[in-house]
């Protein structure tokens, strides 16, 4: 009986470890949503210095995001993207007009920005740090932002909740995406909370553990995964011809969508 | 110089205290969204017992929410509502068909349920507890669920982010709503995170501190507030004639929307 109870306690402990890493008390986190493109934007900040970053801001919501920074008494340091999006125009250019922030994107994205980053670089705001992993496959320039301390990663379109980004346009490559997920994201601690750039079913986050167990595509082997991606037969992305040229220049205000 | 540093440290500390109360590591929290009615559903659970509750589930997403409970190895104990909604059909009846959960709503709502609660009652799942505050005004039966330990409250339609619920149908009463917010919600600690039943701009949460400073309606005095609410001239709610009769019987499966 004692052995059973011990085993149960051990399992409970394991399960607890797998479930949650609480945010530190000096870390501000807000998830924001654009219903048109189902894009998630993330506002992160340091409570002491009030420095903030926005991940994947959307053009139409730049003023909302700016207002939220003002409301929370935050100084926007970076408006940064996980990649050069094809489904919405980024808010970075507009946010640069509204604030003193710098735009930031990966070198491999091919997009203009004040700051270009790459694997092994890090983004800091206050005492907080986001490491950068190159996670290409949806596009060449896709990156994942990761905070070890908070146990969170922002996976862009590389890994979605029970899904992944398309690999049939821009420089999409299924094999590359598969390796990015398996070598970079799935090797993070199981409890790591994953925040994607999109969700189309109203889910807001997932974990490494969940996706390793339940992702219907990425639990398959490489050959099966490539076959699935080759046979998705998705329609031509309706915003791509407007969004990609705009996002190449950080969605500057002059290129406002009509 | 020392005095300045001390003052700054004190301000930083105050600011930190106001910003964040981290979730405990054994508390699961997931926010879910319905784009049609802009309704937020919340899944809360205990990592040890795996007991879970769903707040304000939506009929059309009952299977999504059920699947998420399965994916996370959770036992749904209660499908519960903040009030009898007029803009969507609740998922509680459907969730009762899919699981062994009980439906729960306030006595004052006038809706059927397995469990009726009232001010001073509490809902427990595992070692976690949500206190119940009666916060009428949008409807007579509106309640707010509050966890002291996690520093969160689920305000339903009583208090929205920079807004509040309508008071021009069902048993709506602006004066009552004003007192509910000022006497019950605004007296909670400033750092308390508030999760509403809806947002229409893609915001996902707020805090007591923010709403006390920034809510454009509820920072006004009672007379001004009532005047604002009297002059909203909102259209007749398009789902009300379907939703209220269905929600009176917990949105049972037989009353599926066509």
Short mmCIF file of C-alpha atoms in Angstrom, two decimals:
data_model
loop_
_atom_site.label_atom_id
_atom_site.label_comp_id
_atom_site.label_asym_id
_atom_site.label_seq_id
_atom_site.Cartn_x
_atom_site.Cartn_y
_atom_site.Cartn_z
CA UNK A 1 0.00 0.00 0.00
CA UNK A 2 2.84 2.34 0.92
CA UNK A 3 4.56 1.53 -2.38
CA UNK A 4 1.36 2.25 -4.30
CA UNK A 5 0.91 5.59 -2.57
CA UNK A 6 4.54 6.48 -3.24
CA UNK A 7 4.18 5.58 -6.89
CA UNK A 8 1.00 7.65 -7.13
CA UNK A 9 2.71 10.62 -5.46
CA UNK A 10 5.60 10.27 -7.87
CA UNK A 11 3.20 10.22 -10.86
CA UNK A 12 1.33 13.23 -9.53
CA UNK A 13 4.60 15.08 -9.12
CA UNK A 14 5.64 14.18 -12.66
CA UNK A 15 2.29 15.31 -13.97
CA UNK A 16 2.55 18.58 -12.04
CA UNK A 17 6.03 19.16 -13.43
CA UNK A 18 4.74 18.59 -16.92
CA UNK A 19 1.82 20.97 -16.57
CA UNK A 20 2.87 24.37 -15.40
CA UNK A 21 5.75 26.78 -15.09
CA UNK A 22 4.31 29.95 -13.52
CA UNK A 23 5.31 33.33 -14.95
CA UNK A 24 7.61 35.35 -12.72
CA UNK A 25 5.87 38.21 -10.95
CA UNK A 26 7.81 40.87 -12.88
CA UNK A 27 6.77 39.56 -16.31
CA UNK A 28 3.74 41.08 -18.07
CA UNK A 29 2.06 38.89 -20.69
CA UNK A 30 -0.93 39.79 -22.85
CA UNK A 31 -2.27 37.80 -25.76
CA UNK A 32 -4.16 39.78 -28.43
CA UNK A 33 -6.23 38.58 -31.38
CA UNK A 34 -7.14 39.64 -34.89
CA UNK A 35 -10.37 37.94 -35.95
CA UNK A 36 -9.89 38.65 -39.68
CA UNK A 37 -6.66 36.69 -40.10
CA UNK A 38 -6.92 34.73 -36.80
CA UNK A 39 -3.51 36.14 -35.83
CA UNK A 40 -2.24 36.26 -32.27
CA UNK A 41 -0.11 39.20 -31.20
CA UNK A 42 1.77 39.08 -27.91
CA UNK A 43 2.71 41.94 -25.62
CA UNK A 44 5.51 41.11 -23.17
CA UNK A 45 7.02 43.52 -20.69
CA UNK A 46 9.18 44.00 -17.63
CA UNK A 47 7.36 45.48 -14.64
CA UNK A 48 10.44 47.32 -13.35
CA UNK A 49 11.87 49.07 -16.42
CA UNK A 50 8.45 49.05 -18.22
CA UNK A 51 10.24 47.99 -21.43
CA UNK A 52 7.95 46.02 -23.74
CA UNK A 53 8.02 44.05 -26.98
CA UNK A 54 5.19 43.14 -29.35
CA UNK A 55 5.42 39.88 -31.28
CA UNK A 56 3.57 39.71 -34.62
CA UNK A 57 1.53 42.93 -34.41
CA UNK A 58 -1.20 43.37 -37.04
CA UNK A 59 -1.54 46.59 -39.07
CA UNK A 60 -5.24 47.11 -38.33
CA UNK A 61 -4.61 46.80 -34.57
CA UNK A 62 -1.49 48.95 -34.25
CA UNK A 63 -3.47 51.69 -32.52
CA UNK A 64 -5.10 49.21 -30.12
CA UNK A 65 -1.67 47.80 -29.25
CA UNK A 66 -0.19 51.29 -28.86
CA UNK A 67 -3.08 52.25 -26.57
CA UNK A 68 -2.55 49.14 -24.45
CA UNK A 69 1.14 50.03 -24.02
CA UNK A 70 0.08 53.52 -22.91
CA UNK A 71 -2.57 52.12 -20.56
CA UNK A 72 0.00 49.87 -18.90
CA UNK A 73 2.64 52.61 -18.84
CA UNK A 74 4.99 50.62 -21.07
CA UNK A 75 7.72 51.79 -23.44
CA UNK A 76 7.63 49.72 -26.63
CA UNK A 77 11.22 48.71 -27.44
CA UNK A 78 10.68 46.30 -30.34
CA UNK A 79 7.86 45.49 -32.76
CA UNK A 80 9.08 42.12 -33.92
CA UNK A 81 7.91 39.33 -36.18
CA UNK A 82 8.33 35.57 -36.20
CA UNK A 83 8.49 35.72 -40.02
CA UNK A 84 7.39 37.64 -43.09
CA UNK A 85 3.65 36.94 -42.96
CA UNK A 86 1.53 36.23 -46.03
CA UNK A 87 -1.93 36.54 -44.43
CA UNK A 88 -1.90 39.99 -42.87
CA UNK A 89 0.10 43.20 -43.02
CA UNK A 90 2.38 43.62 -40.05
CA UNK A 91 1.79 46.50 -37.63
CA UNK A 92 5.51 47.17 -37.16
CA UNK A 93 5.77 50.09 -39.60
CA UNK A 94 2.72 51.79 -38.10
CA UNK A 95 3.96 51.18 -34.55
CA UNK A 96 7.25 52.83 -35.48
CA UNK A 97 5.25 55.92 -36.44
CA UNK A 98 3.35 55.84 -33.16
CA UNK A 99 6.29 55.11 -30.83
CA UNK A 100 10.09 55.10 -30.72
CA UNK A 101 10.25 51.34 -31.14
CA UNK A 102 12.58 49.49 -33.51
CA UNK A 103 11.43 46.83 -35.95
CA UNK A 104 13.07 43.43 -35.64
CA UNK A 105 12.95 40.33 -37.85
CA UNK A 106 15.31 37.52 -38.87
CA UNK A 107 18.06 38.16 -41.38
CA UNK A 108 16.90 35.14 -43.37
CA UNK A 109 13.41 36.63 -43.80
CA UNK A 110 14.63 38.98 -46.52
CA UNK A 111 12.53 41.78 -45.01
CA UNK A 112 13.74 45.27 -44.11
CA UNK A 113 14.02 46.07 -40.39
CA UNK A 114 16.01 48.18 -37.97
CA UNK A 115 17.42 45.04 -36.39
CA UNK A 116 18.10 41.70 -38.04
CA UNK A 117 18.54 38.68 -35.81
CA UNK A 118 19.61 35.11 -36.24
CA UNK A 119 20.02 31.86 -34.28
CA UNK A 120 22.02 32.42 -31.08
CA UNK A 121 20.95 36.08 -30.84
CA UNK A 122 18.64 37.18 -28.04
CA UNK A 123 16.11 39.95 -27.51
CA UNK A 124 16.10 41.67 -24.14
CA UNK A 125 13.55 43.94 -22.45
CA UNK A 126 14.29 44.93 -18.87
CA UNK A 127 15.86 41.89 -17.24
CA UNK A 128 13.91 39.51 -19.50
CA UNK A 129 15.41 37.66 -22.42
CA UNK A 130 14.03 35.80 -25.43
CA UNK A 131 16.44 33.43 -27.15
CA UNK A 132 16.11 33.02 -30.90
CA UNK A 133 15.92 29.68 -32.67
CA UNK A 134 15.93 29.48 -36.45
CA UNK A 135 12.90 27.32 -37.27
CA UNK A 136 12.58 27.50 -41.09
CA UNK A 137 10.14 25.46 -43.17
CA UNK A 138 7.02 27.64 -43.46
CA UNK A 139 9.39 30.36 -44.76
CA UNK A 140 13.20 30.48 -44.76
CA UNK A 141 13.25 33.21 -42.17
CA UNK A 142 10.92 31.75 -39.52
CA UNK A 143 12.21 32.09 -35.98
CA UNK A 144 10.94 30.98 -32.57
CA UNK A 145 11.33 33.25 -29.55
CA UNK A 146 11.98 31.34 -26.30
CA UNK A 147 12.15 32.31 -22.63
CA UNK A 148 13.71 29.61 -20.46
CA UNK A 149 12.72 31.39 -17.26
CA UNK A 150 9.03 31.81 -18.12
CA UNK A 151 8.85 28.44 -19.91
CA UNK A 152 7.26 29.88 -23.05
CA UNK A 153 7.99 29.85 -26.77
CA UNK A 154 6.41 31.86 -29.59
CA UNK A 155 6.42 29.49 -32.53
CA UNK A 156 4.97 31.68 -35.28
CA UNK A 157 3.61 29.50 -38.10
CA UNK A 158 6.18 26.75 -37.59
CA UNK A 159 4.11 24.89 -35.03
CA UNK A 160 0.39 25.58 -34.54
CA UNK A 161 -1.95 23.98 -31.99
CA UNK A 162 -2.47 20.44 -33.36
CA UNK A 163 -1.20 21.70 -36.69
CA UNK A 164 1.58 23.58 -38.48
CA UNK A 165 2.06 26.31 -41.06
CA UNK A 166 1.65 25.72 -44.80
CA UNK A 167 4.73 24.79 -46.80
CA UNK A 168 3.33 25.37 -50.30
CA UNK A 169 4.26 29.02 -50.88
CA UNK A 170 7.08 31.52 -50.28
CA UNK A 171 10.07 29.27 -49.55
CA UNK A 172 7.98 26.57 -47.86
CA UNK A 173 9.64 23.17 -47.39
CA UNK A 174 7.95 20.35 -45.45
CA UNK A 175 11.14 18.46 -44.67
CA UNK A 176 12.78 21.60 -43.30
CA UNK A 177 9.73 22.41 -41.14
CA UNK A 178 9.64 18.85 -39.77
CA UNK A 179 13.28 19.08 -38.66
CA UNK A 180 12.75 22.56 -37.17
CA UNK A 181 9.93 21.25 -35.00
CA UNK A 182 11.60 18.01 -33.99
CA UNK A 183 15.10 19.37 -33.40
CA UNK A 184 14.30 22.80 -31.95
CA UNK A 185 10.78 22.91 -30.45
CA UNK A 186 10.20 19.31 -29.37
CA UNK A 187 13.54 19.27 -27.52
CA UNK A 188 12.37 22.05 -25.15
CA UNK A 189 11.08 20.99 -21.67
CA UNK A 190 7.65 19.27 -21.99
CA UNK A 191 5.92 21.89 -19.81
CA UNK A 192 6.97 24.72 -22.14
CA UNK A 193 3.89 26.71 -23.10
CA UNK A 194 3.68 27.32 -26.83
CA UNK A 195 2.02 30.41 -28.24
CA UNK A 196 1.49 30.24 -32.01
CA UNK A 197 0.88 33.04 -34.53
CA UNK A 198 -2.58 31.67 -35.34
CA UNK A 199 -5.42 29.47 -34.27
CA UNK A 200 -8.60 28.90 -36.21
CA UNK A 201 -10.66 27.06 -33.55
CA UNK A 202 -10.46 29.46 -30.62
CA UNK A 203 -7.64 27.68 -28.80
CA UNK A 204 -5.05 30.05 -27.36
CA UNK A 205 -2.03 27.97 -26.33
CA UNK A 206 -0.56 24.50 -26.09
CA UNK A 207 2.55 22.83 -24.63
CA UNK A 208 5.50 20.87 -26.00
CA UNK A 209 4.14 17.80 -24.21
CA UNK A 210 0.72 18.11 -25.87
CA UNK A 211 2.06 18.59 -29.38
CA UNK A 212 4.55 15.73 -29.04
CA UNK A 213 1.65 13.47 -28.02
CA UNK A 214 -1.22 14.86 -30.07
CA UNK A 215 -0.16 16.84 -33.13
CA UNK A 216 -1.85 14.91 -35.94
CA UNK A 217 0.88 15.81 -38.44
CA UNK A 218 4.08 16.09 -36.44
CA UNK A 219 3.69 12.83 -34.51
CA UNK A 220 4.08 11.08 -37.90
CA UNK A 221 7.45 10.10 -39.40
CA UNK A 222 9.11 12.41 -41.92
CA UNK A 223 7.86 10.56 -45.01
CA UNK A 224 4.25 10.49 -43.79
CA UNK A 225 4.46 14.16 -42.79
CA UNK A 226 5.72 15.23 -46.22
CA UNK A 227 2.92 13.22 -47.86
CA UNK A 228 0.28 14.91 -45.67
CA UNK A 229 1.67 18.36 -46.50
CA UNK A 230 1.88 17.52 -50.23
CA UNK A 231 -1.79 16.59 -50.28
CA UNK A 232 -3.39 19.49 -48.39
CA UNK A 233 -4.61 21.15 -51.63
CA UNK A 234 -5.16 24.49 -49.90
CA UNK A 235 -6.54 27.51 -51.77
CA UNK A 236 -4.22 30.33 -52.89
CA UNK A 237 -3.73 32.62 -49.82
CA UNK A 238 -6.03 35.58 -50.44
CA UNK A 239 -3.84 38.23 -48.78
CA UNK A 240 -0.42 37.05 -50.06
CA UNK A 241 -0.05 39.45 -52.99
CA UNK A 242 -0.71 42.46 -50.74
CA UNK A 243 0.85 41.18 -47.53
CA UNK A 244 4.26 39.91 -48.67
CA UNK A 245 5.33 43.09 -50.55
CA UNK A 246 4.12 45.21 -47.60
CA UNK A 247 5.81 43.00 -45.01
CA UNK A 248 9.07 43.08 -46.97
CA UNK A 249 9.23 46.73 -45.91
CA UNK A 250 7.77 46.08 -42.42
CA UNK A 251 4.23 47.02 -43.44
CA UNK A 252 5.00 50.70 -43.57
CA UNK A 253 2.14 53.06 -43.17
CA UNK A 254 2.24 54.27 -46.76
CA UNK A 255 1.26 50.77 -47.88
CA UNK A 256 -2.00 50.82 -45.95
CA UNK A 257 -4.51 48.17 -47.11
CA UNK A 258 -7.51 49.55 -49.01
CA UNK B 1 20.92 59.91 -3.82
CA UNK B 2 20.19 57.12 -1.38
CA UNK B 3 16.73 58.60 -0.75
CA UNK B 4 16.04 58.77 -4.50
CA UNK B 5 17.12 55.13 -4.97
CA UNK B 6 14.96 54.08 -2.05
CA UNK B 7 11.98 55.97 -3.43
CA UNK B 8 12.53 54.39 -6.85
CA UNK B 9 12.79 50.92 -5.32
CA UNK B 10 9.60 51.55 -3.43
CA UNK B 11 7.81 52.67 -6.63
CA UNK B 12 9.14 49.66 -8.51
CA UNK B 13 7.93 47.39 -5.76
CA UNK B 14 4.51 49.00 -5.80
CA UNK B 15 4.34 48.72 -9.56
CA UNK B 16 5.39 45.05 -9.40
CA UNK B 17 2.77 44.35 -6.75
CA UNK B 18 0.13 45.92 -8.93
CA UNK B 19 1.10 44.01 -12.05
CA UNK B 20 1.25 40.31 -11.47
CA UNK B 21 0.14 37.48 -9.24
CA UNK B 22 1.58 34.32 -10.81
CA UNK B 23 -0.63 31.23 -11.09
CA UNK B 24 0.32 28.42 -8.75
CA UNK B 25 2.09 25.55 -10.47
CA UNK B 26 -0.78 23.11 -9.86
CA UNK B 27 -3.39 25.31 -11.57
CA UNK B 28 -4.24 24.74 -15.23
CA UNK B 29 -5.73 27.71 -17.08
CA UNK B 30 -6.85 27.83 -20.71
CA UNK B 31 -8.79 30.61 -22.38
CA UNK B 32 -10.94 29.61 -25.38
CA UNK B 33 -12.76 31.76 -27.91
CA UNK B 34 -15.90 31.69 -30.06
CA UNK B 35 -15.48 34.08 -32.99
CA UNK B 36 -19.23 34.15 -33.82
CA UNK B 37 -20.40 35.62 -30.49
CA UNK B 38 -16.93 36.79 -29.31
CA UNK B 39 -17.43 34.68 -26.17
CA UNK B 40 -14.57 33.55 -23.96
CA UNK B 41 -14.78 30.14 -22.33
CA UNK B 42 -12.35 29.22 -19.56
CA UNK B 43 -11.01 25.80 -18.66
CA UNK B 44 -9.55 25.59 -15.15
CA UNK B 45 -8.16 22.47 -13.54
CA UNK B 46 -6.16 20.98 -10.73
CA UNK B 47 -3.00 19.17 -11.86
CA UNK B 48 -3.14 16.62 -9.03
CA UNK B 49 -6.75 15.40 -9.02
CA UNK B 50 -7.25 16.36 -12.73
CA UNK B 51 -10.66 17.83 -11.79
CA UNK B 52 -11.72 20.61 -14.16
CA UNK B 53 -14.42 23.24 -14.63
CA UNK B 54 -15.52 25.08 -17.75
CA UNK B 55 -16.85 28.62 -17.37
CA UNK B 56 -19.29 29.84 -20.06
CA UNK B 57 -18.92 27.04 -22.61
CA UNK B 58 -20.50 27.64 -26.03
CA UNK B 59 -22.79 25.07 -27.67
CA UNK B 60 -20.93 25.00 -31.00
CA UNK B 61 -17.61 24.33 -29.23
CA UNK B 62 -18.72 21.69 -26.72
CA UNK B 63 -16.87 18.98 -28.66
CA UNK B 64 -13.70 21.10 -28.88
CA UNK B 65 -13.82 21.69 -25.12
CA UNK B 66 -14.54 18.02 -24.43
CA UNK B 67 -11.58 17.03 -26.63
CA UNK B 68 -9.29 19.47 -24.81
CA UNK B 69 -10.30 17.91 -21.46
CA UNK B 70 -9.47 14.49 -22.91
CA UNK B 71 -6.15 15.71 -24.34
CA UNK B 72 -5.14 17.10 -20.95
CA UNK B 73 -6.41 14.04 -19.10
CA UNK B 74 -8.97 16.07 -17.14
CA UNK B 75 -12.28 15.05 -15.57
CA UNK B 76 -14.87 17.75 -16.14
CA UNK B 77 -16.68 18.34 -12.85
CA UNK B 78 -18.81 21.40 -13.67
CA UNK B 79 -19.95 23.17 -16.82
CA UNK B 80 -20.93 26.48 -15.29
CA UNK B 81 -22.17 29.85 -16.41
CA UNK B 82 -21.70 33.39 -15.20
CA UNK B 83 -25.33 34.10 -16.23
CA UNK B 84 -28.10 33.13 -18.60
CA UNK B 85 -26.60 34.37 -21.86
CA UNK B 86 -28.60 36.09 -24.59
CA UNK B 87 -26.00 36.00 -27.38
CA UNK B 88 -25.11 32.32 -27.66
CA UNK B 89 -26.46 28.95 -26.58
CA UNK B 90 -24.54 27.49 -23.67
CA UNK B 91 -22.57 24.27 -24.15
CA UNK B 92 -23.50 22.93 -20.71
CA UNK B 93 -26.31 20.62 -21.85
CA UNK B 94 -24.18 19.14 -24.62
CA UNK B 95 -21.20 18.74 -22.26
CA UNK B 96 -23.46 16.81 -19.87
CA UNK B 97 -24.17 14.40 -22.72
CA UNK B 98 -20.45 14.03 -23.47
CA UNK B 99 -19.19 13.74 -19.87
CA UNK B 100 -20.37 13.12 -16.31
CA UNK B 101 -20.22 16.81 -15.46
CA UNK B 102 -22.91 18.73 -13.60
CA UNK B 103 -24.34 22.03 -14.78
CA UNK B 104 -24.06 24.97 -12.41
CA UNK B 105 -25.55 28.46 -12.48
CA UNK B 106 -26.86 31.01 -9.97
CA UNK B 107 -30.23 30.53 -8.32
CA UNK B 108 -31.20 34.07 -9.30
CA UNK B 109 -30.64 33.31 -13.02
CA UNK B 110 -33.95 31.46 -13.21
CA UNK B 111 -32.31 28.75 -15.34
CA UNK B 112 -32.43 25.01 -14.74
CA UNK B 113 -29.24 23.35 -13.54
CA UNK B 114 -27.99 20.45 -11.44
CA UNK B 115 -26.51 22.89 -8.95
CA UNK B 116 -27.73 26.36 -8.06
CA UNK B 117 -25.33 28.70 -6.31
CA UNK B 118 -25.49 32.05 -4.64
CA UNK B 119 -23.30 34.67 -2.94
CA UNK B 120 -21.09 33.08 -0.26
CA UNK B 121 -21.11 29.68 -2.00
CA UNK B 122 -17.90 28.36 -3.55
CA UNK B 123 -17.01 25.99 -6.36
CA UNK B 124 -14.14 23.57 -5.75
CA UNK B 125 -12.10 21.43 -8.12
CA UNK B 126 -9.20 19.54 -6.58
CA UNK B 127 -7.72 21.83 -3.95
CA UNK B 128 -8.75 24.95 -5.91
CA UNK B 129 -11.67 27.15 -4.97
CA UNK B 130 -13.70 29.83 -6.72
CA UNK B 131 -15.72 32.12 -4.48
CA UNK B 132 -19.01 33.42 -5.80
CA UNK B 133 -20.05 37.06 -5.78
CA UNK B 134 -23.53 38.12 -6.84
CA UNK B 135 -22.92 40.86 -9.42
CA UNK B 136 -26.37 41.59 -10.90
CA UNK B 137 -27.14 44.39 -13.33
CA UNK B 138 -26.71 42.88 -16.79
CA UNK B 139 -29.15 40.20 -15.60
CA UNK B 140 -30.48 39.46 -12.10
CA UNK B 141 -28.51 36.23 -11.90
CA UNK B 142 -25.03 37.43 -12.93
CA UNK B 143 -22.24 36.09 -10.74
CA UNK B 144 -18.48 36.58 -10.65
CA UNK B 145 -16.18 33.64 -9.88
CA UNK B 146 -13.09 34.65 -7.88
CA UNK B 147 -9.91 32.86 -6.84
CA UNK B 148 -7.98 34.71 -4.14
CA UNK B 149 -4.97 32.45 -4.49
CA UNK B 150 -4.57 32.83 -8.27
CA UNK B 151 -5.64 36.47 -8.20
CA UNK B 152 -8.23 36.08 -10.95
CA UNK B 153 -11.93 36.82 -11.38
CA UNK B 154 -14.32 35.79 -14.14
CA UNK B 155 -16.66 38.72 -14.49
CA UNK B 156 -19.06 37.47 -17.15
CA UNK B 157 -20.87 40.43 -18.76
CA UNK B 158 -20.82 42.55 -15.59
CA UNK B 159 -17.44 44.08 -16.34
CA UNK B 160 -15.86 43.89 -19.79
CA UNK B 161 -12.43 45.24 -20.84
CA UNK B 162 -12.93 49.03 -20.94
CA UNK B 163 -16.67 48.38 -21.02
CA UNK B 164 -19.57 46.52 -19.42
CA UNK B 165 -22.57 44.40 -20.37
CA UNK B 166 -25.80 45.88 -21.73
CA UNK B 167 -28.55 46.74 -19.29
CA UNK B 168 -31.41 47.19 -21.76
CA UNK B 169 -32.87 43.68 -21.90
CA UNK B 170 -33.67 40.68 -19.66
CA UNK B 171 -33.64 42.21 -16.16
CA UNK B 172 -30.94 44.76 -16.99
CA UNK B 173 -30.50 47.65 -14.54
CA UNK B 174 -27.67 50.18 -14.89
CA UNK B 175 -27.72 51.29 -11.27
CA UNK B 176 -27.52 47.71 -10.04
CA UNK B 177 -24.63 46.95 -12.41
CA UNK B 178 -22.76 50.06 -11.26
CA UNK B 179 -23.00 49.00 -7.62
CA UNK B 180 -21.99 45.41 -8.44
CA UNK B 181 -18.80 46.62 -10.12
CA UNK B 182 -17.93 49.26 -7.52
CA UNK B 183 -18.81 47.25 -4.40
CA UNK B 184 -17.71 43.77 -5.49
CA UNK B 185 -15.17 43.87 -8.33
CA UNK B 186 -13.38 47.18 -7.74
CA UNK B 187 -12.79 46.27 -4.08
CA UNK B 188 -10.65 43.25 -5.07
CA UNK B 189 -6.84 43.69 -4.97
CA UNK B 190 -5.67 45.96 -7.85
CA UNK B 191 -3.48 43.23 -9.39
CA UNK B 192 -6.46 40.86 -9.76
CA UNK B 193 -6.62 39.68 -13.36
CA UNK B 194 -10.10 39.97 -14.82
CA UNK B 195 -11.34 37.58 -17.48
CA UNK B 196 -14.63 38.67 -19.08
CA UNK B 197 -17.20 36.66 -21.02
CA UNK B 198 -16.57 38.70 -24.18
CA UNK B 199 -14.25 41.03 -25.96
CA UNK B 200 -14.85 42.54 -29.37
CA UNK B 201 -11.41 44.03 -30.07
CA UNK B 202 -9.14 41.04 -29.55
CA UNK B 203 -8.14 41.88 -25.98
CA UNK B 204 -8.06 38.86 -23.67
CA UNK B 205 -7.80 40.14 -20.09
CA UNK B 206 -7.52 43.18 -17.88
CA UNK B 207 -6.96 43.95 -14.19
CA UNK B 208 -8.91 45.68 -11.42
CA UNK B 209 -6.29 48.44 -11.45
CA UNK B 210 -6.71 49.05 -15.19
CA UNK B 211 -10.50 49.18 -15.10
CA UNK B 212 -10.57 51.44 -12.06
CA UNK B 213 -8.28 53.87 -13.92
CA UNK B 214 -9.42 53.45 -17.52
CA UNK B 215 -12.94 52.06 -17.92
CA UNK B 216 -14.66 54.84 -19.88
CA UNK B 217 -18.04 54.10 -18.30
CA UNK B 218 -17.33 52.86 -14.80
CA UNK B 219 -14.87 55.62 -13.85
CA UNK B 220 -17.86 57.99 -14.11
CA UNK B 221 -20.23 58.73 -11.21
CA UNK B 222 -23.51 56.84 -10.96
CA UNK B 223 -25.64 59.50 -12.64
CA UNK B 224 -23.28 59.87 -15.59
CA UNK B 225 -23.02 56.08 -15.92
CA UNK B 226 -26.80 55.64 -16.02
CA UNK B 227 -27.03 58.37 -18.66
CA UNK B 228 -24.37 56.68 -20.81
CA UNK B 229 -26.18 53.34 -20.56
CA UNK B 230 -29.57 54.95 -21.30
CA UNK B 231 -28.22 56.44 -24.52
CA UNK B 232 -26.39 53.49 -26.07
CA UNK B 233 -29.25 52.82 -28.55
CA UNK B 234 -28.02 49.32 -29.30
CA UNK B 235 -29.79 47.07 -31.82
CA UNK B 236 -32.06 44.22 -30.65
CA UNK B 237 -29.77 41.27 -29.80
CA UNK B 238 -30.03 38.93 -32.77
CA UNK B 239 -29.66 35.65 -30.85
CA UNK B 240 -31.80 36.52 -27.81
CA UNK B 241 -35.04 34.81 -28.88
CA UNK B 242 -33.22 31.54 -29.50
CA UNK B 243 -30.58 31.77 -26.80
CA UNK B 244 -32.57 32.71 -23.70
CA UNK B 245 -35.19 29.90 -23.97
CA UNK B 246 -32.40 27.39 -24.69
CA UNK B 247 -30.21 28.66 -21.85
CA UNK B 248 -33.15 28.49 -19.44
CA UNK B 249 -32.79 24.71 -19.79
CA UNK B 250 -28.97 24.82 -19.95
CA UNK B 251 -28.85 24.70 -23.75
CA UNK B 252 -29.85 21.07 -23.90
CA UNK B 253 -28.86 19.15 -26.97
CA UNK B 254 -32.42 18.82 -28.26
CA UNK B 255 -32.56 22.58 -28.68
CA UNK B 256 -29.65 22.63 -31.13
CA UNK B 257 -29.44 25.83 -33.18
CA UNK B 258 -30.47 25.47 -36.82
#
